[in-house]
PDB file of C-alpha atoms and ligand atoms in Angstrom:
ATOM      1  CA  UNK X 837       0.000   0.000   0.000  1.00  0.00           C
ATOM      2  CA  UNK X 838       1.382   3.377  -1.002  1.00  0.00           C
ATOM      3  CA  UNK X 839      -0.397   6.404   0.464  1.00  0.00           C
ATOM      4  CA  UNK X 840       0.474  10.085   0.245  1.00  0.00           C
ATOM      5  CA  UNK X 841      -0.755  12.269   3.124  1.00  0.00           C
ATOM      6  CA  UNK X 842      -1.488  15.745   1.857  1.00  0.00           C
ATOM      7  CA  UNK X 843      -2.563  18.674   3.997  1.00  0.00           C
ATOM      8  CA  UNK X 844      -1.628  22.012   5.505  1.00  0.00           C
ATOM      9  CA  UNK X 845       0.959  22.293   8.269  1.00  0.00           C
ATOM     10  CA  UNK X 846      -0.789  21.057  11.412  1.00  0.00           C
ATOM     11  CA  UNK X 847      -3.454  19.050   9.556  1.00  0.00           C
ATOM     12  CA  UNK X 848      -2.237  16.004  11.500  1.00  0.00           C
ATOM     13  CA  UNK X 849      -0.195  14.123   8.863  1.00  0.00           C
ATOM     14  CA  UNK X 850       2.527  13.060  11.304  1.00  0.00           C
ATOM     15  CA  UNK X 851       0.011  12.108  13.995  1.00  0.00           C
ATOM     16  CA  UNK X 852      -1.984   9.921  11.585  1.00  0.00           C
ATOM     17  CA  UNK X 853       1.092   8.255  10.080  1.00  0.00           C
ATOM     18  CA  UNK X 854       2.512   7.485  13.537  1.00  0.00           C
ATOM     19  CA  UNK X 855      -0.816   6.016  14.654  1.00  0.00           C
ATOM     20  CA  UNK X 856      -1.150   3.715  11.633  1.00  0.00           C
ATOM     21  CA  UNK X 857       2.293   2.831  10.286  1.00  0.00           C
ATOM     22  CA  UNK X 858       2.697  -0.292  12.462  1.00  0.00           C
ATOM     23  CA  UNK X 859      -0.873  -1.489  11.938  1.00  0.00           C
ATOM     24  CA  UNK X 860      -0.496  -1.111   8.161  1.00  0.00           C
ATOM     25  CA  UNK X 861       3.109  -2.349   8.181  1.00  0.00           C
ATOM     26  CA  UNK X 862       4.273   0.478   5.899  1.00  0.00           C
ATOM     27  CA  UNK X 863       7.369   2.687   5.982  1.00  0.00           C
ATOM     28  CA  UNK X 864       6.529   6.162   7.251  1.00  0.00           C
ATOM     29  CA  UNK X 865       8.625   8.658   5.293  1.00  0.00           C
ATOM     30  CA  UNK X 866       8.419  12.230   6.557  1.00  0.00           C
ATOM     31  CA  UNK X 867      10.576  14.688   4.639  1.00  0.00           C
ATOM     32  CA  UNK X 868      10.238  17.118   7.564  1.00  0.00           C
ATOM     33  CA  UNK X 869      11.823  14.493   9.877  1.00  0.00           C
ATOM     34  CA  UNK X 870      14.549  13.657   7.319  1.00  0.00           C
ATOM     35  CA  UNK X 871      15.355  17.353   6.904  1.00  0.00           C
ATOM     36  CA  UNK X 872      15.421  18.031  10.671  1.00  0.00           C
ATOM     37  CA  UNK X 873      17.759  15.034  11.143  1.00  0.00           C
ATOM     38  CA  UNK X 874      20.200  16.494   8.565  1.00  0.00           C
ATOM     39  CA  UNK X 875      20.075  19.877  10.309  1.00  0.00           C
ATOM     40  CA  UNK X 876      20.509  18.363  13.783  1.00  0.00           C
ATOM     41  CA  UNK X 877      23.441  16.258  12.533  1.00  0.00           C
ATOM     42  CA  UNK X 878      25.161  19.359  11.122  1.00  0.00           C
ATOM     43  CA  UNK X 879      25.755  17.551   7.805  1.00  0.00           C
ATOM     44  CA  UNK X 880      26.773  19.578   4.707  1.00  0.00           C
ATOM     45  CA  UNK X 881      23.192  19.217   3.399  1.00  0.00           C
ATOM     46  CA  UNK X 882      21.815  20.190   6.806  1.00  0.00           C
ATOM     47  CA  UNK X 883      23.891  23.376   6.870  1.00  0.00           C
ATOM     48  CA  UNK X 884      22.732  24.244   3.360  1.00  0.00           C
ATOM     49  CA  UNK X 885      19.002  23.764   4.001  1.00  0.00           C
ATOM     50  CA  UNK X 886      18.646  25.132   7.550  1.00  0.00           C
ATOM     51  CA  UNK X 887      17.762  28.634   6.344  1.00  0.00           C
ATOM     52  CA  UNK X 888      14.825  27.426   4.245  1.00  0.00           C
ATOM     53  CA  UNK X 889      13.224  25.585   7.163  1.00  0.00           C
ATOM     54  CA  UNK X 890      13.821  28.387   9.652  1.00  0.00           C
ATOM     55  CA  UNK X 891      12.176  30.927   7.354  1.00  0.00           C
ATOM     56  CA  UNK X 892       9.184  28.666   6.612  1.00  0.00           C
ATOM     57  CA  UNK X 893      10.147  28.279   2.938  1.00  0.00           C
ATOM     58  CA  UNK X 894      10.590  25.052   0.998  1.00  0.00           C
ATOM     59  CA  UNK X 895      13.870  23.194   0.663  1.00  0.00           C
ATOM     60  CA  UNK X 896      14.793  22.983  -3.076  1.00  0.00           C
ATOM     61  CA  UNK X 897      13.014  20.177  -4.927  1.00  0.00           C
ATOM     62  CA  UNK X 898      16.210  18.443  -6.075  1.00  0.00           C
ATOM     63  CA  UNK X 899      17.539  18.116  -2.494  1.00  0.00           C
ATOM     64  CA  UNK X 900      14.309  16.637  -1.141  1.00  0.00           C
ATOM     65  CA  UNK X 901      13.722  14.358  -4.127  1.00  0.00           C
ATOM     66  CA  UNK X 902      17.245  12.938  -3.740  1.00  0.00           C
ATOM     67  CA  UNK X 903      16.511  12.089  -0.092  1.00  0.00           C
ATOM     68  CA  UNK X 904      13.300  10.294  -1.088  1.00  0.00           C
ATOM     69  CA  UNK X 905      14.976   8.475  -3.960  1.00  0.00           C
ATOM     70  CA  UNK X 906      17.585   7.112  -1.561  1.00  0.00           C
ATOM     71  CA  UNK X 907      14.966   5.952   0.950  1.00  0.00           C
ATOM     72  CA  UNK X 908      12.867   4.221  -1.722  1.00  0.00           C
ATOM     73  CA  UNK X 909      15.872   2.559  -3.354  1.00  0.00           C
ATOM     74  CA  UNK X 910      16.872   1.128   0.035  1.00  0.00           C
ATOM     75  CA  UNK X 911      13.427  -0.256   0.904  1.00  0.00           C
ATOM     76  CA  UNK X 912      11.403  -0.863  -2.287  1.00  0.00           C
ATOM     77  CA  UNK X 913      12.266  -4.566  -2.457  1.00  0.00           C
ATOM     78  CA  UNK X 914      10.853  -5.382   0.991  1.00  0.00           C
ATOM     79  CA  UNK X 915       7.325  -4.844  -0.414  1.00  0.00           C
ATOM     80  CA  UNK X 916       6.007  -3.121   2.726  1.00  0.00           C
ATOM     81  CA  UNK X 917       4.788   0.006   0.979  1.00  0.00           C
ATOM     82  CA  UNK X 918       4.879   3.612   2.173  1.00  0.00           C
ATOM     83  CA  UNK X 919       3.050   6.394   3.868  1.00  0.00           C
ATOM     84  CA  UNK X 920       4.537   9.665   2.595  1.00  0.00           C
ATOM     85  CA  UNK X 921       4.107  12.586   4.980  1.00  0.00           C
ATOM     86  CA  UNK X 922       4.995  16.099   3.761  1.00  0.00           C
ATOM     87  CA  UNK X 923       6.121  14.855   0.356  1.00  0.00           C
ATOM     88  CA  UNK X 924       5.369  15.688  -2.414  1.00  0.00           C
ATOM     89  CA  UNK X 925       4.873  19.378  -1.758  1.00  0.00           C
ATOM     90  CA  UNK X 926       5.236  20.858  -5.250  1.00  0.00           C
ATOM     91  CA  UNK X 927       4.110  19.793  -8.725  1.00  0.00           C
ATOM     92  CA  UNK X 928       7.722  18.931  -9.616  1.00  0.00           C
ATOM     93  CA  UNK X 929       8.016  16.684  -6.549  1.00  0.00           C
ATOM     94  CA  UNK X 930       4.699  14.980  -7.387  1.00  0.00           C
ATOM     95  CA  UNK X 931       5.956  14.165 -10.889  1.00  0.00           C
ATOM     96  CA  UNK X 932       9.329  13.026  -9.537  1.00  0.00           C
ATOM     97  CA  UNK X 933       7.652  10.708  -7.028  1.00  0.00           C
ATOM     98  CA  UNK X 934       5.642   9.013  -9.781  1.00  0.00           C
ATOM     99  CA  UNK X 935       8.855   8.508 -11.798  1.00  0.00           C
ATOM    100  CA  UNK X 936      10.856   7.155  -8.837  1.00  0.00           C
ATOM    101  CA  UNK X 937       8.088   4.726  -7.912  1.00  0.00           C
ATOM    102  CA  UNK X 938       7.684   3.652 -11.531  1.00  0.00           C
ATOM    103  CA  UNK X 939      11.418   2.905 -11.732  1.00  0.00           C
ATOM    104  CA  UNK X 940      10.921   0.544  -8.812  1.00  0.00           C
ATOM    105  CA  UNK X 941       7.806  -1.071 -10.305  1.00  0.00           C
ATOM    106  CA  UNK X 942       5.507   0.725  -7.832  1.00  0.00           C
ATOM    107  CA  UNK X 943       2.695   3.263  -7.909  1.00  0.00           C
ATOM    108  CA  UNK X 944       0.656   5.367  -5.499  1.00  0.00           C
ATOM    109  CA  UNK X 945      -2.628   3.748  -4.410  1.00  0.00           C
ATOM    110  CA  UNK X 946      -4.181   7.023  -3.277  1.00  0.00           C
ATOM    111  CA  UNK X 947      -3.529  10.432  -1.818  1.00  0.00           C
ATOM    112  CA  UNK X 948      -5.354  11.345   1.358  1.00  0.00           C
ATOM    113  CA  UNK X 949      -6.197  15.042   1.402  1.00  0.00           C
ATOM    114  CA  UNK X 950      -6.540  16.042   5.055  1.00  0.00           C
ATOM    115  CA  UNK X 951      -8.775  19.115   5.000  1.00  0.00           C
ATOM    116  CA  UNK X 952      -8.387  21.257   8.103  1.00  0.00           C
ATOM    117  CA  UNK X 953      -9.524  24.779   9.015  1.00  0.00           C
ATOM    118  CA  UNK X 954      -7.003  27.550   9.501  1.00  0.00           C
ATOM    119  CA  UNK X 955      -8.014  28.395  13.083  1.00  0.00           C
ATOM    120  CA  UNK X 956      -7.683  24.734  14.086  1.00  0.00           C
ATOM    121  CA  UNK X 957      -4.241  24.208  12.518  1.00  0.00           C
ATOM    122  CA  UNK X 958      -2.940  27.403  14.093  1.00  0.00           C
ATOM    123  CA  UNK X 959      -3.970  26.172  17.559  1.00  0.00           C
ATOM    124  CA  UNK X 960      -2.428  22.757  16.869  1.00  0.00           C
ATOM    125  CA  UNK X 961       0.908  24.154  15.696  1.00  0.00           C
ATOM    126  CA  UNK X 962       1.410  26.723  18.454  1.00  0.00           C
ATOM    127  CA  UNK X 963       0.657  24.069  21.110  1.00  0.00           C
ATOM    128  CA  UNK X 964       2.639  21.224  19.526  1.00  0.00           C
ATOM    129  CA  UNK X 965       5.452  19.658  21.542  1.00  0.00           C
ATOM    130  CA  UNK X 966       7.807  16.945  20.236  1.00  0.00           C
ATOM    131  CA  UNK X 967      10.025  14.465  22.095  1.00  0.00           C
ATOM    132  CA  UNK X 968      13.713  15.229  21.531  1.00  0.00           C
ATOM    133  CA  UNK X 969      14.604  11.551  21.894  1.00  0.00           C
ATOM    134  CA  UNK X 970      11.921   9.541  20.060  1.00  0.00           C
ATOM    135  CA  UNK X 971       9.989  12.189  18.076  1.00  0.00           C
ATOM    136  CA  UNK X 972       6.600  11.399  19.701  1.00  0.00           C
ATOM    137  CA  UNK X 973       4.045  14.170  19.154  1.00  0.00           C
ATOM    138  CA  UNK X 974       2.041  15.939  21.863  1.00  0.00           C
ATOM    139  CA  UNK X 975      -0.120  19.017  22.241  1.00  0.00           C
ATOM    140  CA  UNK X 976      -0.130  21.221  25.350  1.00  0.00           C
ATOM    141  CA  UNK X 977      -3.910  21.016  25.758  1.00  0.00           C
ATOM    142  CA  UNK X 978      -5.216  18.553  23.119  1.00  0.00           C
ATOM    143  CA  UNK X 979      -2.792  15.652  23.644  1.00  0.00           C
ATOM    144  CA  UNK X 980      -0.742  16.520  26.735  1.00  0.00           C
ATOM    145  CA  UNK X 981       1.927  14.226  28.165  1.00  0.00           C
ATOM    146  CA  UNK X 982       1.175  12.816  31.642  1.00  0.00           C
ATOM    147  CA  UNK X 983       4.112  14.727  33.188  1.00  0.00           C
ATOM    148  CA  UNK X 984       4.568  18.234  31.725  1.00  0.00           C
ATOM    149  CA  UNK X 985       7.607  18.442  29.434  1.00  0.00           C
ATOM    150  CA  UNK X 986       8.372  14.688  29.621  1.00  0.00           C
ATOM    151  CA  UNK X 987       7.618  12.070  26.956  1.00  0.00           C
ATOM    152  CA  UNK X 988       5.213   9.320  28.125  1.00  0.00           C
ATOM    153  CA  UNK X 989       6.860   6.793  25.808  1.00  0.00           C
ATOM    154  CA  UNK X 990      10.583   7.185  26.549  1.00  0.00           C
ATOM    155  CA  UNK X 991      11.003   9.832  29.287  1.00  0.00           C
ATOM    156  CA  UNK X 992      12.719  12.200  26.808  1.00  0.00           C
ATOM    157  CA  UNK X 993      12.467  15.982  27.010  1.00  0.00           C
ATOM    158  CA  UNK X 994       9.700  17.689  25.014  1.00  0.00           C
ATOM    159  CA  UNK X 995      10.518  20.758  22.921  1.00  0.00           C
ATOM    160  CA  UNK X 996       8.795  23.250  20.662  1.00  0.00           C
ATOM    161  CA  UNK X 997       9.879  23.137  16.990  1.00  0.00           C
ATOM    162  CA  UNK X 998      11.793  26.261  15.907  1.00  0.00           C
ATOM    163  CA  UNK X 999       9.345  26.768  13.016  1.00  0.00           C
ATOM    164  CA  UNK X1000       6.257  26.586  15.267  1.00  0.00           C
ATOM    165  CA  UNK X1001       6.235  30.317  16.030  1.00  0.00           C
ATOM    166  CA  UNK X1002       3.496  32.581  14.659  1.00  0.00           C
ATOM    167  CA  UNK X1003       5.616  34.385  12.021  1.00  0.00           C
ATOM    168  CA  UNK X1004       7.033  31.178  10.524  1.00  0.00           C
ATOM    169  CA  UNK X1005       3.652  29.433  10.681  1.00  0.00           C
ATOM    170  CA  UNK X1006       2.112  32.297   8.670  1.00  0.00           C
ATOM    171  CA  UNK X1007       4.845  31.897   6.028  1.00  0.00           C
ATOM    172  CA  UNK X1008       4.380  28.104   5.949  1.00  0.00           C
ATOM    173  CA  UNK X1009       0.643  28.566   5.364  1.00  0.00           C
ATOM    174  CA  UNK X1010       1.291  30.946   2.443  1.00  0.00           C
ATOM    175  CA  UNK X1011       3.808  28.530   0.924  1.00  0.00           C
ATOM    176  CA  UNK X1012       1.304  25.688   1.344  1.00  0.00           C
ATOM    177  CA  UNK X1013      -1.439  27.658  -0.443  1.00  0.00           C
ATOM    178  CA  UNK X1014       0.851  28.644  -3.320  1.00  0.00           C
ATOM    179  CA  UNK X1015       2.993  25.546  -3.868  1.00  0.00           C
ATOM    180  CA  UNK X1016       1.276  22.533  -2.319  1.00  0.00           C
ATOM    181  CA  UNK X1017      -2.482  23.023  -2.749  1.00  0.00           C
ATOM    182  CA  UNK X1018      -2.144  22.911  -6.582  1.00  0.00           C
ATOM    183  CA  UNK X1019      -1.063  19.263  -6.422  1.00  0.00           C
ATOM    184  CA  UNK X1020      -4.545  18.366  -5.174  1.00  0.00           C
ATOM    185  CA  UNK X1021      -5.651  18.794  -8.810  1.00  0.00           C
ATOM    186  CA  UNK X1022      -2.719  16.686 -10.014  1.00  0.00           C
ATOM    187  CA  UNK X1023      -3.976  13.711  -7.971  1.00  0.00           C
ATOM    188  CA  UNK X1024      -7.644  14.451  -8.726  1.00  0.00           C
ATOM    189  CA  UNK X1025      -6.848  14.215 -12.447  1.00  0.00           C
ATOM    190  CA  UNK X1026      -5.244  10.813 -11.812  1.00  0.00           C
ATOM    191  CA  UNK X1027      -8.391   9.677  -9.948  1.00  0.00           C
ATOM    192  CA  UNK X1028      -6.279   9.126  -6.833  1.00  0.00           C
ATOM    193  CA  UNK X1029      -7.594  11.758  -4.438  1.00  0.00           C
ATOM    194  CA  UNK X1030      -9.574  10.879  -1.295  1.00  0.00           C
ATOM    195  CA  UNK X1031     -10.499  13.555   1.220  1.00  0.00           C
ATOM    196  CA  UNK X1032     -11.125  13.433   4.958  1.00  0.00           C
ATOM    197  CA  UNK X1033     -12.259  16.108   7.389  1.00  0.00           C
ATOM    198  CA  UNK X1034      -9.105  16.506   9.517  1.00  0.00           C
ATOM    199  CA  UNK X1035     -10.685  19.005  11.951  1.00  0.00           C
ATOM    200  CA  UNK X1036     -11.982  16.032  13.875  1.00  0.00           C
ATOM    201  CA  UNK X1037     -10.371  14.327  16.841  1.00  0.00           C
ATOM    202  CA  UNK X1038      -7.331  12.149  15.919  1.00  0.00           C
ATOM    203  CA  UNK X1039      -9.141   8.827  16.534  1.00  0.00           C
ATOM    204  CA  UNK X1040     -11.922   9.817  14.125  1.00  0.00           C
ATOM    205  CA  UNK X1041      -9.435  10.804  11.405  1.00  0.00           C
ATOM    206  CA  UNK X1042      -7.685   7.446  11.828  1.00  0.00           C
ATOM    207  CA  UNK X1043     -11.052   5.617  11.585  1.00  0.00           C
ATOM    208  CA  UNK X1044     -11.855   7.557   8.394  1.00  0.00           C
ATOM    209  CA  UNK X1045      -8.624   6.361   6.741  1.00  0.00           C
ATOM    210  CA  UNK X1046      -9.212   2.770   7.870  1.00  0.00           C
ATOM    211  CA  UNK X1047     -12.713   2.937   6.347  1.00  0.00           C
ATOM    212  CA  UNK X1048     -11.257   4.104   3.016  1.00  0.00           C
ATOM    213  CA  UNK X1049      -8.830   1.169   3.108  1.00  0.00           C
ATOM    214  CA  UNK X1050     -11.603  -1.316   3.938  1.00  0.00           C
ATOM    215  CA  UNK X1051     -13.882   0.063   1.220  1.00  0.00           C
ATOM    216  CA  UNK X1052     -11.037  -0.275  -1.283  1.00  0.00           C
ATOM    217  CA  UNK X1053     -10.680  -3.990  -0.422  1.00  0.00           C
ATOM    218  CA  UNK X1054     -14.378  -4.808  -0.914  1.00  0.00           C
TER     219      UNK X1054
HETATM  220  P1  AP5 P1354       7.076  19.288   8.029  1.00  0.00           P
HETATM  221  O1  AP5 P1354       7.740  18.735   9.211  1.00  0.00           O
HETATM  222  O2  AP5 P1354       6.587  18.362   6.978  1.00  0.00           O
HETATM  223  O3  AP5 P1354       5.946  20.258   8.526  1.00  0.00           O
HETATM  224  P2  AP5 P1354       4.482  20.574   7.951  1.00  0.00           P
HETATM  225  O4  AP5 P1354       4.058  20.069   6.657  1.00  0.00           O
HETATM  226  O5  AP5 P1354       4.434  22.037   8.149  1.00  0.00           O
HETATM  227  O6  AP5 P1354       3.583  19.724   8.809  1.00  0.00           O
HETATM  228  P3  AP5 P1354       3.631  19.637  10.322  1.00  0.00           P
HETATM  229  O7  AP5 P1354       4.644  18.636  10.781  1.00  0.00           O
HETATM  230  O8  AP5 P1354       3.760  21.021  10.902  1.00  0.00           O
HETATM  231  O9  AP5 P1354       2.134  19.176  10.618  1.00  0.00           O
HETATM  232  P4  AP5 P1354       1.426  17.762  10.574  1.00  0.00           P
HETATM  233  O10 AP5 P1354       0.328  17.832   9.568  1.00  0.00           O
HETATM  234  O11 AP5 P1354       2.386  16.619  10.480  1.00  0.00           O
HETATM  235  O12 AP5 P1354       0.760  17.806  12.023  1.00  0.00           O
HETATM  236  P5  AP5 P1354       1.099  16.953  13.321  1.00  0.00           P
HETATM  237  O13 AP5 P1354       0.600  15.555  13.179  1.00  0.00           O
HETATM  238  O14 AP5 P1354       2.495  17.154  13.775  1.00  0.00           O
HETATM  239  O15 AP5 P1354       8.061  20.333   7.274  1.00  0.00           O
HETATM  240  C1  AP5 P1354       8.784  21.312   7.997  1.00  0.00           C
HETATM  241  C2  AP5 P1354       9.642  22.114   7.013  1.00  0.00           C
HETATM  242  O16 AP5 P1354      10.576  21.240   6.335  1.00  0.00           O
HETATM  243  C3  AP5 P1354       8.870  22.809   5.883  1.00  0.00           C
HETATM  244  O17 AP5 P1354       8.359  24.064   6.277  1.00  0.00           O
HETATM  245  C4  AP5 P1354       9.964  22.914   4.798  1.00  0.00           C
HETATM  246  O18 AP5 P1354      10.838  23.959   5.067  1.00  0.00           O
HETATM  247  C5  AP5 P1354      10.729  21.595   4.944  1.00  0.00           C
HETATM  248  N1  AP5 P1354      10.146  20.518   4.107  1.00  0.00           N
HETATM  249  C6  AP5 P1354       9.537  19.378   4.541  1.00  0.00           C
HETATM  250  N2  AP5 P1354       9.154  18.624   3.504  1.00  0.00           N
HETATM  251  C7  AP5 P1354       9.523  19.292   2.382  1.00  0.00           C
HETATM  252  C8  AP5 P1354       9.367  19.037   0.996  1.00  0.00           C
HETATM  253  N3  AP5 P1354       8.748  17.926   0.546  1.00  0.00           N
HETATM  254  N4  AP5 P1354       9.855  19.951   0.112  1.00  0.00           N
HETATM  255  C9  AP5 P1354      10.483  21.071   0.524  1.00  0.00           C
HETATM  256  N5  AP5 P1354      10.650  21.380   1.848  1.00  0.00           N
HETATM  257  C10 AP5 P1354      10.170  20.500   2.761  1.00  0.00           C
HETATM  258  O19 AP5 P1354       0.094  17.666  14.379  1.00  0.00           O
HETATM  259  C11 AP5 P1354       0.289  18.983  14.803  1.00  0.00           C
HETATM  260  C12 AP5 P1354      -0.212  19.111  16.242  1.00  0.00           C
HETATM  261  O20 AP5 P1354      -1.616  18.899  16.264  1.00  0.00           O
HETATM  262  C13 AP5 P1354       0.386  18.112  17.224  1.00  0.00           C
HETATM  263  O21 AP5 P1354       0.571  18.780  18.461  1.00  0.00           O
HETATM  264  C14 AP5 P1354      -0.690  17.031  17.368  1.00  0.00           C
HETATM  265  O22 AP5 P1354      -0.664  16.483  18.665  1.00  0.00           O
HETATM  266  C15 AP5 P1354      -1.973  17.815  17.115  1.00  0.00           C
HETATM  267  N6  AP5 P1354      -2.968  17.052  16.359  1.00  0.00           N
HETATM  268  C16 AP5 P1354      -2.751  16.361  15.208  1.00  0.00           C
HETATM  269  N7  AP5 P1354      -3.902  15.823  14.766  1.00  0.00           N
HETATM  270  C17 AP5 P1354      -4.866  16.216  15.645  1.00  0.00           C
HETATM  271  C18 AP5 P1354      -6.275  15.983  15.722  1.00  0.00           C
HETATM  272  N8  AP5 P1354      -6.920  15.265  14.783  1.00  0.00           N
HETATM  273  N9  AP5 P1354      -6.949  16.533  16.755  1.00  0.00           N
HETATM  274  C19 AP5 P1354      -6.314  17.284  17.685  1.00  0.00           C
HETATM  275  N10 AP5 P1354      -4.988  17.523  17.665  1.00  0.00           N
HETATM  276  C20 AP5 P1354      -4.269  16.999  16.661  1.00  0.00           C
END
């Protein structure tokens, strides 16, 4: 199964992928996580792309596509499939993904468009906290950890992402509207677009995706 999760920053792509990747047995590939790992590691690529992420802009297509190509080449043969989170984000990336998958004898099953309202995503992003050690996602009020500032899963310290401040969030929303929303039509034209209302509670969004998968089987 190959699924692309498409939606605005804060729509809940990472939360949904984390909740379902084990149950579906797929690889969860988040370009945001791959990019943050390069930056944290201080690699030459990380140093080059830090400024794009900090300003809320997009990392150049060729850098991100290369990362994805490497991940797919390393895992395509295991047959597990993928849940792409935050990729593709431009028309060029969407076309590149089709080509990379094709080269490996694969194709996207469907793209899940997670529709969420602006006021809701703003609240989610400003309250988001992430575990420094294992990457688990929390929200200060919506999905709080049992002990403030401490990860329930591994005891790691929770932090606020550098790009989760109001100025950068506003820029990310503009970039999403200009560069990412147009690919909705790309997948619609391929007959591969399914939409869910992502304003709902996380369990309901997960159930909506599972229903789509069940309907596809029958
Ligand atoms: P990335 O990390 O991909 O960020 P994003 O797309 O802005 O998405 P987010 O991670 O902010 O949101 P999400 O939808 O995953 O929400 P989450 O589940 O965490 O990218 C960061 C940057 O990297 C980009 O700005 C860009 O610079 C660069 N980049 C990445 N990919 C790129 C690409 N392909 N090309 C070029 N550049 C790229 O949830 C958010 C919060 O809400 C959490 O606190 C969670 O607990 C809560 N929550 C989630 N769902 C629900 C729910 N249903 N109900 C209540 N609360 C919820």
